[in-house]
PDB file of C-alpha atoms in Angstrom:
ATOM      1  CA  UNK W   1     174.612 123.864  84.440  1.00  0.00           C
ATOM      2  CA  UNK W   2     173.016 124.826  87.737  1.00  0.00           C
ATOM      3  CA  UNK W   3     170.950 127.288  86.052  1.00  0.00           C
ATOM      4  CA  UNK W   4     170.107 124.514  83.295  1.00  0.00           C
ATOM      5  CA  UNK W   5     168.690 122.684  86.491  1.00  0.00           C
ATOM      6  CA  UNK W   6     166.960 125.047  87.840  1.00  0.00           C
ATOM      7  CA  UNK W   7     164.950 126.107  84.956  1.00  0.00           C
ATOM      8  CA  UNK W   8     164.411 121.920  84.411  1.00  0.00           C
ATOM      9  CA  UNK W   9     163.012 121.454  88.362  1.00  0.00           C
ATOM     10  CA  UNK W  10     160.990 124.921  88.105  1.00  0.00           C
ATOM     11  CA  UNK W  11     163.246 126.862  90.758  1.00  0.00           C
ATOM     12  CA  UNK W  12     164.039 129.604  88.309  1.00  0.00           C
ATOM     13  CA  UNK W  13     165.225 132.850  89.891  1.00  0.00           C
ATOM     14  CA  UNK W  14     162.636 135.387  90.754  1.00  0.00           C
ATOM     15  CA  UNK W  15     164.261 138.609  89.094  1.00  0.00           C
ATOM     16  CA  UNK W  16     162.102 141.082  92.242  1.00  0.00           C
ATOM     17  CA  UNK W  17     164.894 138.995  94.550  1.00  0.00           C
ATOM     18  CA  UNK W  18     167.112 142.114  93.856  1.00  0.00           C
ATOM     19  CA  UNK W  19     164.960 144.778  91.892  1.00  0.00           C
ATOM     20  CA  UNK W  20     164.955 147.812  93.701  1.00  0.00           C
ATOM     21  CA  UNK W  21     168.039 147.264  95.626  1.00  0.00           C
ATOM     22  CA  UNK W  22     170.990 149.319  94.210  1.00  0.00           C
ATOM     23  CA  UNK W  23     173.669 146.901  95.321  1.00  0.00           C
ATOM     24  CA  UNK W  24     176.508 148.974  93.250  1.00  0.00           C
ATOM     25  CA  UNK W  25     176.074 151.997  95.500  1.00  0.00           C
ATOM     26  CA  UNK W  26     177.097 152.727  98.996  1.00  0.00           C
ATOM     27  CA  UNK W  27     176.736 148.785 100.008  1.00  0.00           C
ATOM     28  CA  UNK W  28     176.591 148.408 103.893  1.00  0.00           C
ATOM     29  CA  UNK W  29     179.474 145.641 103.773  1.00  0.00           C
ATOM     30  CA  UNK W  30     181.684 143.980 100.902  1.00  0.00           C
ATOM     31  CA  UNK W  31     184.484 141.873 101.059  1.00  0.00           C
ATOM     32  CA  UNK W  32     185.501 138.428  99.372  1.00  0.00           C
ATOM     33  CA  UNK W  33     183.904 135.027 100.792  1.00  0.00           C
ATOM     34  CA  UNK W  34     184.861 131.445 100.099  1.00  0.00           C
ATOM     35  CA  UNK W  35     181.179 130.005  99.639  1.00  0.00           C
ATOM     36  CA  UNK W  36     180.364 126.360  99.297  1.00  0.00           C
ATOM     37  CA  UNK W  37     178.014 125.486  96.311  1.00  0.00           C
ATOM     38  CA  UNK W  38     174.361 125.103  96.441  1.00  0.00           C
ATOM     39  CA  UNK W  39     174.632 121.831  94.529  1.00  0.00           C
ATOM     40  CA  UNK W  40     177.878 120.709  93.771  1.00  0.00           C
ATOM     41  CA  UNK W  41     179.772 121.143  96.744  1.00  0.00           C
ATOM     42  CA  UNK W  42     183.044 122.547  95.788  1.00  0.00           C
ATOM     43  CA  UNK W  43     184.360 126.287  97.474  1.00  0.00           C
ATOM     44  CA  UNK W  44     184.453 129.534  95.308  1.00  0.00           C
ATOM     45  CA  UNK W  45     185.538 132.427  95.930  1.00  0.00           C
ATOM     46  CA  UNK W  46     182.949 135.171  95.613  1.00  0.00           C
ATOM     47  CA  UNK W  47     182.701 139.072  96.146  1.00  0.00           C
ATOM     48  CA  UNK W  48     179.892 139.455  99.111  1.00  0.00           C
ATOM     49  CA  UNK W  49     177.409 142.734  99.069  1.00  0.00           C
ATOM     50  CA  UNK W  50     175.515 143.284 102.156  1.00  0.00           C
ATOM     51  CA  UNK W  51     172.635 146.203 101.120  1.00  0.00           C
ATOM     52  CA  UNK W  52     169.027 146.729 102.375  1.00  0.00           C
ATOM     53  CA  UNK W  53     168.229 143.479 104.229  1.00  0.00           C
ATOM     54  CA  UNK W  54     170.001 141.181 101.056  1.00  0.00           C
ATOM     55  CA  UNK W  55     173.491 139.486 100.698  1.00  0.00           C
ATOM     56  CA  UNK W  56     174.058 139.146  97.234  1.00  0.00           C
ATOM     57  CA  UNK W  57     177.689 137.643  95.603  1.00  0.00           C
ATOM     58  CA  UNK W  58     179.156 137.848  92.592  1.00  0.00           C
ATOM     59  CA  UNK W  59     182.365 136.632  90.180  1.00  0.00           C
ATOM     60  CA  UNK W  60     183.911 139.891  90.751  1.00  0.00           C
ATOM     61  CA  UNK W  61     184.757 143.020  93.253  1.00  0.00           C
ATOM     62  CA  UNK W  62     184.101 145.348  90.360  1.00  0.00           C
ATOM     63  CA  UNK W  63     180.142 145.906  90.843  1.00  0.00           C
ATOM     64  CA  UNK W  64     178.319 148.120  88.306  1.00  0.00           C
ATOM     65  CA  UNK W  65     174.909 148.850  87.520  1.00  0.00           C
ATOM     66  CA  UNK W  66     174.433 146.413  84.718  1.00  0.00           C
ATOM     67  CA  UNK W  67     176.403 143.729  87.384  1.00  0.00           C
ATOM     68  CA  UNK W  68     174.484 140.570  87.510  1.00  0.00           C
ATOM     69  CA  UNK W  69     174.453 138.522  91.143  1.00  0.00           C
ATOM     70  CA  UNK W  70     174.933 135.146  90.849  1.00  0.00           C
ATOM     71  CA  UNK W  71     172.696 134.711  93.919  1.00  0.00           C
ATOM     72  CA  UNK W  72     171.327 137.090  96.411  1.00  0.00           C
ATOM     73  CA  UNK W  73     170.004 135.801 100.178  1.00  0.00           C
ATOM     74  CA  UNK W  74     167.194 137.783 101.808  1.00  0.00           C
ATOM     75  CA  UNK W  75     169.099 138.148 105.325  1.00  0.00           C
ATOM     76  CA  UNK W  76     165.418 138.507 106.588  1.00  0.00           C
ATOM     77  CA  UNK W  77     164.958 134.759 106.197  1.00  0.00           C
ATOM     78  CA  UNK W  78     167.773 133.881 108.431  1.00  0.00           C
ATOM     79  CA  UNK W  79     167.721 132.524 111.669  1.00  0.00           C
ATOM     80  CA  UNK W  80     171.075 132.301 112.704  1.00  0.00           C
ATOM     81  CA  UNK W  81     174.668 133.785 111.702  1.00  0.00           C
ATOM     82  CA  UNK W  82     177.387 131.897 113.594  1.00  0.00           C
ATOM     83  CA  UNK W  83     180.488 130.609 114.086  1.00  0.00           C
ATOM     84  CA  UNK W  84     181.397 126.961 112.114  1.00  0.00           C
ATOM     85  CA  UNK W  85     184.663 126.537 112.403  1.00  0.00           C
ATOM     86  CA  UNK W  86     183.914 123.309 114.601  1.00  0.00           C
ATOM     87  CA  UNK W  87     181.187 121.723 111.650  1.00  0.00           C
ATOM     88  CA  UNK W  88     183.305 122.356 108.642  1.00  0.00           C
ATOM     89  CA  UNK W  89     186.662 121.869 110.381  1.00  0.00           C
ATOM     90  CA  UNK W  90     188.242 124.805 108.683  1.00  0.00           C
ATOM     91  CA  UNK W  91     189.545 128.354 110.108  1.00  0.00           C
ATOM     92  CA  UNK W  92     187.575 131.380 109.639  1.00  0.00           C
ATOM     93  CA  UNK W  93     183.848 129.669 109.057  1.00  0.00           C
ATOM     94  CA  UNK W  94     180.736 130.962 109.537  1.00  0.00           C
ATOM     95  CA  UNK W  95     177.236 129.863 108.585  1.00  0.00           C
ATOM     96  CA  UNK W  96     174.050 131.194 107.731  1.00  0.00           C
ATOM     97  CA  UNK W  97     170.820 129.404 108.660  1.00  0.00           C
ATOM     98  CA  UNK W  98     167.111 129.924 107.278  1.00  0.00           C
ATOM     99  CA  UNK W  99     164.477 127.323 107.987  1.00  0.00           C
ATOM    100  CA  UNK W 100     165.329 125.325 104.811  1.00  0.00           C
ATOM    101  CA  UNK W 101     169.368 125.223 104.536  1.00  0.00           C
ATOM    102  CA  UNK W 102     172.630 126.249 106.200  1.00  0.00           C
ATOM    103  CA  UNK W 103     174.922 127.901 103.848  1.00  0.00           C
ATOM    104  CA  UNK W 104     178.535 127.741 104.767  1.00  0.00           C
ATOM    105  CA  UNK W 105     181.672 130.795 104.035  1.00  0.00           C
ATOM    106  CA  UNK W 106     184.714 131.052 104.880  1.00  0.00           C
ATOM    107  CA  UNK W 107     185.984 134.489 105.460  1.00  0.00           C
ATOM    108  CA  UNK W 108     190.241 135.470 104.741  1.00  0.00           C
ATOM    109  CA  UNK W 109     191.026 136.118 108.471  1.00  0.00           C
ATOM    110  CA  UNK W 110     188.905 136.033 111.805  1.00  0.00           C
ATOM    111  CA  UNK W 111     188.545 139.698 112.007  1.00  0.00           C
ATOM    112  CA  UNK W 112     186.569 139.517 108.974  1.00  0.00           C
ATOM    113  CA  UNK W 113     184.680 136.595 109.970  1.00  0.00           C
ATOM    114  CA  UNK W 114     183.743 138.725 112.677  1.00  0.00           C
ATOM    115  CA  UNK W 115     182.962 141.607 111.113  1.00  0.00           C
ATOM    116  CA  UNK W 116     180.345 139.679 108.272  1.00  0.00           C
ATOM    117  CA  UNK W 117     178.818 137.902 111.710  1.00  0.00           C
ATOM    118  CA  UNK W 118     178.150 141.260 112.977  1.00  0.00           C
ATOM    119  CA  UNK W 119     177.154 142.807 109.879  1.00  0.00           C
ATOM    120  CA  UNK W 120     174.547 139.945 109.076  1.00  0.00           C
ATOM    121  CA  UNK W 121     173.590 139.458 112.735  1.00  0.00           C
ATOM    122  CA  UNK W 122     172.512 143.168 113.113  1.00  0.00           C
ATOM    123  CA  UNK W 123     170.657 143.236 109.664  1.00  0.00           C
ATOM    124  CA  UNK W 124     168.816 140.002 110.944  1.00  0.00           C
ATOM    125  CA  UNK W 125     167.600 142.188 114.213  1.00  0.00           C
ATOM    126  CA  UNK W 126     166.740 145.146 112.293  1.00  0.00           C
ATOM    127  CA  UNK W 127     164.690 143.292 110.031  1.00  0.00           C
ATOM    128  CA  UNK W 128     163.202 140.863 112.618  1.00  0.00           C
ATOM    129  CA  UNK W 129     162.211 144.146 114.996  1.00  0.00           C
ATOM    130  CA  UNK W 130     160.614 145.591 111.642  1.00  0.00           C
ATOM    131  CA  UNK W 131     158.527 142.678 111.404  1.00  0.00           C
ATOM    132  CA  UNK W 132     157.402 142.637 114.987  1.00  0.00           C
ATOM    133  CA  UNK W 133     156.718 146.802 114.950  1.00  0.00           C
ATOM    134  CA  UNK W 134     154.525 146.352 112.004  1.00  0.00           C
ATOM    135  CA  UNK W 135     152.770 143.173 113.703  1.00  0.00           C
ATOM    136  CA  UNK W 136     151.791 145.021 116.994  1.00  0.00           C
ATOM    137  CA  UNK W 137     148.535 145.855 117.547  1.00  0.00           C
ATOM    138  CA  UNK W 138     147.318 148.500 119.918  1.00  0.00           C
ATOM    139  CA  UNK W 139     144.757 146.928 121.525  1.00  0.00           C
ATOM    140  CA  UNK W 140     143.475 150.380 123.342  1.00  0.00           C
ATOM    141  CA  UNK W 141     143.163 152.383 120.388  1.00  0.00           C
ATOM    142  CA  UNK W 142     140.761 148.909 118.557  1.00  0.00           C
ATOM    143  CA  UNK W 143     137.605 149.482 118.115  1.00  0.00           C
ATOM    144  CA  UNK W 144     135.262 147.091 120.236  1.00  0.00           C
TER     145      UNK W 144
END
């Protein structure tokens, strides 16, 4: 249905979100999330893969080549990992903020909360310091 909606208000998936990424080898982080919906709000559990700079989930912990995400986030869009046990008024929360939304998950235990915080929060910096290395410019080395 979401899918259905997607493809009706022009938001279909791009399929380079994930190309290139080989999510079913050697992922940096995996573990099973409680995520809230994009649309209809209702929490499902999902199977998390953290690989290259992307956070993709799935149906199931058994990831394969032919595996097909059913959504991946570019981590280097985010803004903010944190803590939201005080917003959603449930144990174990955390939430993930780009400019445009704030996704919500709910981890099993706070170690693991913890650990997908850190996990996220250092691909954020990596990719964040990438961009601003690549965006220097040596300003004695220009040619006047």
């Amino acid at each position: 249905m979401a899918s259905l909606w997607r493809a009706a208000a022009g938001l279909t998936e791009k399929p380079n979100d994930y190309d290139g990424v080989e999510f079913w080898s050697n992922p940096e982080r995996t573990g099973w999330l409680t995520k809230q919906g994009e649309y209809i709000k209702t929490w499902r559990r999902r199977w998390f893969v953290l690989k290259q700079g992307k956070l993709f989930w799935f149906k199931e912990s058994t990831i394969t080549r032919a595996s097909k995400p059913r959504g991946v986030i570019p981590v280097a869009s985010c803004l903010t990992v944190k803590g939201a046990e005080d917003v959603l008024n449930k144990a174990n929360a955390f939430e993930l903020s780009t400019r445009a939304e704030t996704m919500y998950f709910i981890a099993d235990s706070e170690k693991e909360k913890e650990d997908w915080i850190n996990s996220i929060g250092r691909c954020i910096v990596q990719h964040s310091r990438s961009l601003t290395d690549s965006e220097i410019v040596d300003y004695d080395s220009a040619k006047r």
